[in-house]
């Protein structure tokens, strides 16, 4: 079916279902273009908790839709591509976290939002890439178990006096970015500002001019007086950068930085989800109630 009629169908179904479409910055351009809100994990979590509507169509990956379902249990939360998962979220289980906590009873547990609901339920407070430093500094304890992203944990550790114990998880996209790729991009675009996501390895963070979440990167490019930028994160972000920062030149640090799971949602799966109200994401109440505490603590931070 032509893209325009698929889009019209989605818009009609959206009205009929009283639905909102939340879209992560890494989604395909045509999905970003039908969003009620396109944003980073923190912005999308806040929107899931506050936006009106009976149905949330979450165009992202599993943990994002789960977070929306935890925050808005009265809404129908749909994940159009049911196999869109985040491998990092599978790198720690609730049982493993319970063991880690038992070994470090004096430490707080900070979990990245890229975790399962079960892991959030075992955590004291949640964080995203845009507030990890603030969250780590907000806990009372002097020691912090940070799960599951070792790179984000180590990044946050640079900005706190607390002892951070990072789990050994990682993003299979950002963890692959190498100093050699940075050198090649810097050579090709001398003078360009290098912006990277904190899921990158420490040696990439050391080479960057600025580190930020996906929406933080977009804001930086749009407001900077500079004209050229090398973008060290998943390539889907370039669509918003082109649309919202016209006149600026943005080059991907690596064309290979593609999250396959983020590309599983297309217009057909969104249309089908709105038509059938499936696949629906639900979280058992007992787990959701405990996971919600960790997420709401994060959202309550000023
Ligand atoms: P943010 O959009 O919150 O920066 O997160 C990036 C990411 O990898 C989400 O899976
Ligand atoms: Fe997970 Fe990395 Fe994909 Fe984000 S980019 S969803 S952290 S695999």
mmCIF file of C-alpha atoms and ligand atoms in Angstrom:
data_model
loop_
_atom_site.group_PDB
_atom_site.id
_atom_site.type_symbol
_atom_site.label_atom_id
_atom_site.label_comp_id
_atom_site.label_asym_id
_atom_site.label_seq_id
_atom_site.Cartn_x
_atom_site.Cartn_y
_atom_site.Cartn_z
ATOM 1 C CA UNK A 1 0.000 0.000 0.000
ATOM 2 C CA UNK A 2 1.324 3.516 -0.763
ATOM 3 C CA UNK A 3 2.859 5.273 2.268
ATOM 4 C CA UNK A 4 0.333 8.175 2.151
ATOM 5 C CA UNK A 5 -2.732 5.933 2.368
ATOM 6 C CA UNK A 6 -1.122 3.838 5.123
ATOM 7 C CA UNK A 7 -0.463 7.074 6.998
ATOM 8 C CA UNK A 8 -4.081 8.206 6.487
ATOM 9 C CA UNK A 9 -5.295 4.855 7.744
ATOM 10 C CA UNK A 10 -3.107 5.170 10.854
ATOM 11 C CA UNK A 11 -4.343 8.705 11.564
ATOM 12 C CA UNK A 12 -7.995 7.613 11.241
ATOM 13 C CA UNK A 13 -7.452 4.577 13.483
ATOM 14 C CA UNK A 14 -5.585 6.719 15.976
ATOM 15 C CA UNK A 15 -8.614 9.022 16.356
ATOM 16 C CA UNK A 16 -11.013 6.072 16.518
ATOM 17 C CA UNK A 17 -8.950 4.352 19.258
ATOM 18 C CA UNK A 18 -8.120 7.566 21.153
ATOM 19 C CA UNK A 19 -4.452 6.603 20.791
ATOM 20 C CA UNK A 20 -1.131 8.410 21.048
ATOM 21 C CA UNK A 21 1.994 7.342 19.175
ATOM 22 C CA UNK A 22 5.264 7.574 21.128
ATOM 23 C CA UNK A 23 8.408 7.160 19.050
ATOM 24 C CA UNK A 24 12.049 6.776 20.027
ATOM 25 C CA UNK A 25 14.686 8.880 18.238
ATOM 26 C CA UNK A 26 16.192 5.744 16.608
ATOM 27 C CA UNK A 27 13.007 4.703 14.773
ATOM 28 C CA UNK A 28 12.654 4.729 10.973
ATOM 29 C CA UNK A 29 11.982 8.193 9.431
ATOM 30 C CA UNK A 30 8.411 7.320 8.389
ATOM 31 C CA UNK A 31 7.633 6.283 11.982
ATOM 32 C CA UNK A 32 9.175 9.453 13.414
ATOM 33 C CA UNK A 33 6.938 11.416 11.020
ATOM 34 C CA UNK A 34 3.699 9.992 12.502
ATOM 35 C CA UNK A 35 4.731 10.572 16.135
ATOM 36 C CA UNK A 36 2.750 12.548 18.689
ATOM 37 C CA UNK A 37 6.077 12.701 20.488
ATOM 38 C CA UNK A 38 9.499 11.632 19.265
ATOM 39 C CA UNK A 39 12.074 11.635 22.032
ATOM 40 C CA UNK A 40 14.649 9.998 24.265
ATOM 41 C CA UNK A 41 13.843 7.448 26.968
ATOM 42 C CA UNK A 42 13.195 10.037 29.688
ATOM 43 C CA UNK A 43 10.923 12.192 27.542
ATOM 44 C CA UNK A 44 8.963 9.127 26.430
ATOM 45 C CA UNK A 45 8.584 7.859 30.019
ATOM 46 C CA UNK A 46 7.255 11.242 31.139
ATOM 47 C CA UNK A 47 4.857 11.316 28.180
ATOM 48 C CA UNK A 48 3.619 7.786 28.943
ATOM 49 C CA UNK A 49 2.831 8.899 32.488
ATOM 50 C CA UNK A 50 1.091 12.161 31.599
ATOM 51 C CA UNK A 51 -0.331 12.233 28.056
ATOM 52 C CA UNK A 52 -4.092 11.762 27.531
ATOM 53 C CA UNK A 53 -5.476 8.846 25.512
ATOM 54 C CA UNK A 54 -6.751 5.314 26.032
ATOM 55 C CA UNK A 55 -4.074 3.615 23.934
ATOM 56 C CA UNK A 56 -0.302 4.113 23.679
ATOM 57 C CA UNK A 57 1.380 2.803 20.541
ATOM 58 C CA UNK A 58 5.021 2.497 21.564
ATOM 59 C CA UNK A 59 7.399 2.573 18.615
ATOM 60 C CA UNK A 60 10.626 1.528 20.270
ATOM 61 C CA UNK A 61 11.783 -1.617 22.063
ATOM 62 C CA UNK A 62 10.286 -3.891 24.722
ATOM 63 C CA UNK A 63 11.554 -2.221 27.915
ATOM 64 C CA UNK A 64 10.145 1.132 26.765
ATOM 65 C CA UNK A 65 6.653 -0.288 26.241
ATOM 66 C CA UNK A 66 6.921 -2.110 29.582
ATOM 67 C CA UNK A 67 7.833 1.154 31.307
ATOM 68 C CA UNK A 68 4.781 2.810 29.722
ATOM 69 C CA UNK A 69 2.563 -0.085 30.871
ATOM 70 C CA UNK A 70 3.953 0.199 34.422
ATOM 71 C CA UNK A 71 3.339 3.964 34.533
ATOM 72 C CA UNK A 72 -0.113 3.834 32.905
ATOM 73 C CA UNK A 73 -1.663 0.481 33.851
ATOM 74 C CA UNK A 74 -5.116 1.769 32.879
ATOM 75 C CA UNK A 75 -4.016 2.336 29.278
ATOM 76 C CA UNK A 76 -3.643 -0.239 26.522
ATOM 77 C CA UNK A 77 0.058 -0.238 25.587
ATOM 78 C CA UNK A 78 0.935 -1.687 22.194
ATOM 79 C CA UNK A 79 4.395 -2.658 20.891
ATOM 80 C CA UNK A 80 3.799 -2.984 17.119
ATOM 81 C CA UNK A 81 6.863 -5.228 16.585
ATOM 82 C CA UNK A 82 6.650 -7.775 19.426
ATOM 83 C CA UNK A 83 10.191 -9.078 18.815
ATOM 84 C CA UNK A 84 11.754 -5.604 19.108
ATOM 85 C CA UNK A 85 13.902 -6.234 22.160
ATOM 86 C CA UNK A 86 16.952 -4.570 23.686
ATOM 87 C CA UNK A 87 19.758 -7.144 24.102
ATOM 88 C CA UNK A 88 21.272 -5.034 26.907
ATOM 89 C CA UNK A 89 18.112 -5.482 29.001
ATOM 90 C CA UNK A 90 18.655 -9.247 28.847
ATOM 91 C CA UNK A 91 22.188 -8.957 30.280
ATOM 92 C CA UNK A 92 20.984 -9.045 33.890
ATOM 93 C CA UNK A 93 18.203 -11.041 35.562
ATOM 94 C CA UNK A 94 16.297 -10.251 38.752
ATOM 95 C CA UNK A 95 17.983 -13.226 40.428
ATOM 96 C CA UNK A 96 21.481 -12.015 39.500
ATOM 97 C CA UNK A 97 20.631 -8.587 40.863
ATOM 98 C CA UNK A 98 19.364 -10.079 44.151
ATOM 99 C CA UNK A 99 22.734 -11.868 44.522
ATOM 100 C CA UNK A 100 24.661 -8.659 43.792
ATOM 101 C CA UNK A 101 22.605 -6.812 46.397
ATOM 102 C CA UNK A 102 23.175 -9.568 48.975
ATOM 103 C CA UNK A 103 26.947 -9.292 48.388
ATOM 104 C CA UNK A 104 26.794 -5.467 48.778
ATOM 105 C CA UNK A 105 24.094 -4.789 51.379
ATOM 106 C CA UNK A 106 25.325 -1.218 51.950
ATOM 107 C CA UNK A 107 24.945 -0.217 48.286
ATOM 108 C CA UNK A 108 21.988 1.393 46.517
ATOM 109 C CA UNK A 109 20.832 -0.169 43.248
ATOM 110 C CA UNK A 110 20.449 2.182 40.278
ATOM 111 C CA UNK A 111 19.020 0.532 37.183
ATOM 112 C CA UNK A 112 19.178 1.967 33.691
ATOM 113 C CA UNK A 113 15.732 2.132 32.112
ATOM 114 C CA UNK A 114 17.051 -0.470 29.627
ATOM 115 C CA UNK A 115 16.080 -3.315 31.994
ATOM 116 C CA UNK A 116 13.174 -5.715 32.408
ATOM 117 C CA UNK A 117 10.303 -4.873 34.764
ATOM 118 C CA UNK A 118 11.570 -7.645 37.099
ATOM 119 C CA UNK A 119 14.974 -5.964 37.399
ATOM 120 C CA UNK A 120 13.366 -2.554 37.979
ATOM 121 C CA UNK A 121 11.307 -4.176 40.746
ATOM 122 C CA UNK A 122 14.569 -5.174 42.515
ATOM 123 C CA UNK A 123 16.088 -1.674 42.158
ATOM 124 C CA UNK A 124 15.968 1.423 44.349
ATOM 125 C CA UNK A 125 15.792 3.947 41.549
ATOM 126 C CA UNK A 126 15.766 3.981 37.765
ATOM 127 C CA UNK A 127 17.727 6.291 35.461
ATOM 128 C CA UNK A 128 18.080 7.101 31.780
ATOM 129 C CA UNK A 129 21.074 8.302 29.787
ATOM 130 C CA UNK A 130 20.016 11.924 30.327
ATOM 131 C CA UNK A 131 19.816 11.814 34.138
ATOM 132 C CA UNK A 132 22.188 8.990 35.224
ATOM 133 C CA UNK A 133 24.631 11.379 36.958
ATOM 134 C CA UNK A 134 21.838 13.176 38.835
ATOM 135 C CA UNK A 135 20.254 9.864 39.888
ATOM 136 C CA UNK A 136 23.537 8.369 41.150
ATOM 137 C CA UNK A 137 24.220 11.515 43.166
ATOM 138 C CA UNK A 138 20.657 11.505 44.568
ATOM 139 C CA UNK A 139 20.914 8.257 46.552
ATOM 140 C CA UNK A 140 21.841 8.326 50.249
ATOM 141 C CA UNK A 141 24.352 5.481 50.126
ATOM 142 C CA UNK A 142 28.053 6.012 49.329
ATOM 143 C CA UNK A 143 28.170 2.904 47.121
ATOM 144 C CA UNK A 144 26.016 2.245 44.059
ATOM 145 C CA UNK A 145 25.428 -0.963 42.121
ATOM 146 C CA UNK A 146 24.774 0.310 38.592
ATOM 147 C CA UNK A 147 23.024 -2.097 36.182
ATOM 148 C CA UNK A 148 23.268 -3.205 33.437
ATOM 149 C CA UNK A 149 25.318 -0.789 31.283
ATOM 150 C CA UNK A 150 28.986 -0.763 32.320
ATOM 151 C CA UNK A 151 29.686 2.181 30.006
ATOM 152 C CA UNK A 152 26.929 4.429 31.368
ATOM 153 C CA UNK A 153 27.875 3.357 34.913
ATOM 154 C CA UNK A 154 31.516 4.301 34.349
ATOM 155 C CA UNK A 155 30.476 7.562 32.722
ATOM 156 C CA UNK A 156 28.316 8.499 35.734
ATOM 157 C CA UNK A 157 31.180 7.487 38.059
ATOM 158 C CA UNK A 158 33.277 10.339 36.619
ATOM 159 C CA UNK A 159 30.861 12.865 38.138
ATOM 160 C CA UNK A 160 30.343 11.543 41.654
ATOM 161 C CA UNK A 161 32.307 10.892 44.838
ATOM 162 C CA UNK A 162 30.314 7.692 45.325
ATOM 163 C CA UNK A 163 31.831 4.306 44.569
ATOM 164 C CA UNK A 164 30.049 2.947 41.483
ATOM 165 C CA UNK A 165 29.999 -0.811 40.906
ATOM 166 C CA UNK A 166 29.042 -1.222 37.231
ATOM 167 C CA UNK A 167 27.439 -4.434 35.940
ATOM 168 C CA UNK A 168 29.100 -5.929 32.853
ATOM 169 C CA UNK A 169 26.263 -5.264 30.381
ATOM 170 C CA UNK A 170 26.595 -3.120 27.275
ATOM 171 C CA UNK A 171 24.791 -1.902 24.161
ATOM 172 C CA UNK A 172 25.743 -4.044 21.184
ATOM 173 C CA UNK A 173 25.591 -0.954 18.933
ATOM 174 C CA UNK A 174 27.464 1.706 20.944
ATOM 175 C CA UNK A 175 30.024 -0.664 22.458
ATOM 176 C CA UNK A 176 31.324 -1.407 18.946
ATOM 177 C CA UNK A 177 32.369 2.153 18.172
ATOM 178 C CA UNK A 178 36.172 2.311 18.046
ATOM 179 C CA UNK A 179 38.864 5.000 18.438
ATOM 180 C CA UNK A 180 39.930 4.189 14.854
ATOM 181 C CA UNK A 181 36.447 5.194 13.619
ATOM 182 C CA UNK A 182 36.754 8.432 15.572
ATOM 183 C CA UNK A 183 40.141 9.123 13.957
ATOM 184 C CA UNK A 184 38.723 8.475 10.463
ATOM 185 C CA UNK A 185 35.692 10.732 11.062
ATOM 186 C CA UNK A 186 37.831 13.521 12.557
ATOM 187 C CA UNK A 187 40.120 13.358 9.528
ATOM 188 C CA UNK A 188 37.185 13.486 7.106
ATOM 189 C CA UNK A 189 35.517 16.393 8.958
ATOM 190 C CA UNK A 190 38.198 18.521 10.593
ATOM 191 C CA UNK A 191 36.673 21.130 12.879
ATOM 192 C CA UNK A 192 33.391 19.236 13.334
ATOM 193 C CA UNK A 193 32.153 18.794 16.923
ATOM 194 C CA UNK A 194 32.110 15.152 18.082
ATOM 195 C CA UNK A 195 28.969 14.279 20.052
ATOM 196 C CA UNK A 196 28.596 10.793 21.539
ATOM 197 C CA UNK A 197 26.076 8.833 23.585
ATOM 198 C CA UNK A 198 27.173 7.708 27.095
ATOM 199 C CA UNK A 199 26.587 4.063 26.105
ATOM 200 C CA UNK A 200 29.921 4.352 24.219
ATOM 201 C CA UNK A 201 33.108 2.918 25.721
ATOM 202 C CA UNK A 202 35.228 5.130 28.044
ATOM 203 C CA UNK A 203 37.942 5.539 25.395
ATOM 204 C CA UNK A 204 35.322 7.048 23.034
ATOM 205 C CA UNK A 205 33.958 9.304 25.796
ATOM 206 C CA UNK A 206 37.548 10.574 26.295
ATOM 207 C CA UNK A 207 37.758 11.562 22.622
ATOM 208 C CA UNK A 208 34.352 13.314 22.470
ATOM 209 C CA UNK A 209 33.648 17.051 22.664
ATOM 210 C CA UNK A 210 30.259 16.500 24.280
ATOM 211 C CA UNK A 211 28.354 13.513 25.729
ATOM 212 C CA UNK A 212 24.536 13.432 25.842
ATOM 213 C CA UNK A 213 21.353 11.396 25.479
ATOM 214 C CA UNK A 214 19.764 11.239 22.024
ATOM 215 C CA UNK A 215 17.547 14.281 22.644
ATOM 216 C CA UNK A 216 20.491 15.990 24.362
ATOM 217 C CA UNK A 217 22.509 15.556 21.163
ATOM 218 C CA UNK A 218 19.669 17.054 19.061
ATOM 219 C CA UNK A 219 19.339 20.026 21.420
ATOM 220 C CA UNK A 220 23.100 20.587 21.364
ATOM 221 C CA UNK A 221 23.264 20.623 17.536
ATOM 222 C CA UNK A 222 20.222 22.908 17.181
ATOM 223 C CA UNK A 223 21.488 25.481 19.684
ATOM 224 C CA UNK A 224 25.231 25.392 18.903
ATOM 225 C CA UNK A 225 26.765 28.220 16.863
ATOM 226 C CA UNK A 226 28.936 25.556 15.163
ATOM 227 C CA UNK A 227 27.927 24.195 11.755
ATOM 228 C CA UNK A 228 29.369 20.656 11.535
ATOM 229 C CA UNK A 229 28.906 17.683 13.848
ATOM 230 C CA UNK A 230 30.007 14.046 13.987
ATOM 231 C CA UNK A 231 27.237 12.030 15.618
ATOM 232 C CA UNK A 232 28.339 9.049 17.729
ATOM 233 C CA UNK A 233 25.098 7.192 18.251
ATOM 234 C CA UNK A 234 22.528 5.119 16.350
ATOM 235 C CA UNK A 235 21.973 6.489 12.830
ATOM 236 C CA UNK A 236 18.174 6.885 13.191
ATOM 237 C CA UNK A 237 18.811 10.135 15.067
ATOM 238 C CA UNK A 238 19.942 11.790 11.810
ATOM 239 C CA UNK A 239 16.330 12.142 10.617
ATOM 240 C CA UNK A 240 15.372 14.484 13.471
ATOM 241 C CA UNK A 241 18.688 16.301 13.171
ATOM 242 C CA UNK A 242 18.041 16.997 9.477
ATOM 243 C CA UNK A 243 14.456 18.117 10.127
ATOM 244 C CA UNK A 244 14.999 20.171 13.273
ATOM 245 C CA UNK A 245 18.452 21.625 12.731
ATOM 246 C CA UNK A 246 18.279 22.794 9.084
ATOM 247 C CA UNK A 247 21.517 24.177 7.700
ATOM 248 C CA UNK A 248 23.652 22.136 10.121
ATOM 249 C CA UNK A 249 25.823 19.338 8.716
ATOM 250 C CA UNK A 250 25.686 16.093 10.691
ATOM 251 C CA UNK A 251 27.842 13.085 9.829
ATOM 252 C CA UNK A 252 27.401 9.653 11.423
ATOM 253 C CA UNK A 253 30.511 8.553 13.328
ATOM 254 C CA UNK A 254 29.844 5.064 11.991
ATOM 255 C CA UNK A 255 27.300 3.990 9.357
ATOM 256 C CA UNK A 256 27.376 0.597 11.089
ATOM 257 C CA UNK A 257 25.706 2.004 14.216
ATOM 258 C CA UNK A 258 22.306 0.503 13.447
ATOM 259 C CA UNK A 259 20.061 -1.024 16.128
ATOM 260 C CA UNK A 260 18.202 -3.741 14.228
ATOM 261 C CA UNK A 261 15.547 -3.999 16.916
ATOM 262 C CA UNK A 262 14.699 -0.315 16.574
ATOM 263 C CA UNK A 263 14.059 -0.882 12.850
ATOM 264 C CA UNK A 264 11.498 -3.659 13.264
ATOM 265 C CA UNK A 265 8.567 -1.233 13.524
ATOM 266 C CA UNK A 266 7.165 -0.028 10.203
ATOM 267 C CA UNK A 267 3.924 1.650 9.093
ATOM 268 C CA UNK A 268 2.236 -1.704 8.478
ATOM 269 C CA UNK A 269 2.947 -3.034 11.982
ATOM 270 C CA UNK A 270 1.698 0.258 13.477
ATOM 271 C CA UNK A 271 -1.510 0.113 11.392
ATOM 272 C CA UNK A 272 -2.063 -3.542 12.345
ATOM 273 C CA UNK A 273 -1.488 -2.819 16.040
ATOM 274 C CA UNK A 274 -4.074 -0.028 15.983
ATOM 275 C CA UNK A 275 -6.531 -2.223 14.102
ATOM 276 C CA UNK A 276 -6.241 -5.291 16.352
ATOM 277 C CA UNK A 277 -5.057 -3.668 19.628
ATOM 278 C CA UNK A 278 -2.303 -6.292 19.634
ATOM 279 C CA UNK A 279 0.475 -7.050 20.566
ATOM 280 C CA UNK A 280 -0.417 -5.648 23.978
ATOM 281 C CA UNK A 281 2.276 -5.294 26.660
ATOM 282 C CA UNK A 282 1.197 -5.939 30.240
ATOM 283 C CA UNK A 283 3.202 -6.322 33.445
ATOM 284 C CA UNK A 284 1.904 -8.445 36.363
ATOM 285 C CA UNK A 285 0.602 -6.123 39.084
ATOM 286 C CA UNK A 286 2.941 -7.342 41.852
ATOM 287 C CA UNK A 287 6.022 -6.635 39.705
ATOM 288 C CA UNK A 288 4.606 -3.418 38.226
ATOM 289 C CA UNK A 289 3.880 -1.976 41.683
ATOM 290 C CA UNK A 290 7.511 -2.463 42.786
ATOM 291 C CA UNK A 291 9.019 -1.376 39.457
ATOM 292 C CA UNK A 292 6.837 1.768 39.474
ATOM 293 C CA UNK A 293 8.439 2.910 42.742
ATOM 294 C CA UNK A 294 11.898 2.915 41.111
ATOM 295 C CA UNK A 295 10.664 4.771 38.012
ATOM 296 C CA UNK A 296 8.587 7.302 39.952
ATOM 297 C CA UNK A 297 11.520 8.077 42.243
ATOM 298 C CA UNK A 298 13.462 9.022 39.115
ATOM 299 C CA UNK A 299 10.600 11.078 37.660
ATOM 300 C CA UNK A 300 10.191 12.932 40.976
ATOM 301 C CA UNK A 301 13.780 14.232 40.923
ATOM 302 C CA UNK A 302 13.855 17.977 40.186
HETATM 303 P P1 LIG B 1 18.229 7.683 25.015
HETATM 304 O O1 LIG B 1 17.330 7.989 23.859
HETATM 305 O O2 LIG B 1 17.471 7.794 26.306
HETATM 306 O O3 LIG B 1 19.462 8.507 24.993
HETATM 307 O O4 LIG B 1 18.628 6.132 24.955
HETATM 308 C C1 LIG B 1 19.288 5.519 23.945
HETATM 309 C C2 LIG B 1 19.008 4.084 23.824
HETATM 310 O O5 LIG B 1 19.837 3.332 23.455
HETATM 311 C C3 LIG B 1 17.697 3.592 24.098
HETATM 312 O O6 LIG B 1 17.711 2.247 23.928
HETATM 313 FE FE1 LIG B 2 19.349 -1.551 23.256
HETATM 314 FE FE2 LIG B 2 21.513 -0.414 22.170
HETATM 315 FE FE3 LIG B 2 19.359 -0.862 20.660
HETATM 316 FE FE4 LIG B 2 19.333 1.045 22.561
HETATM 317 S S1 LIG B 2 20.593 1.012 20.720
HETATM 318 S S2 LIG B 2 17.738 -0.477 22.134
HETATM 319 S S3 LIG B 2 20.620 0.072 24.152
HETATM 320 S S4 LIG B 2 20.651 -2.428 21.631
#
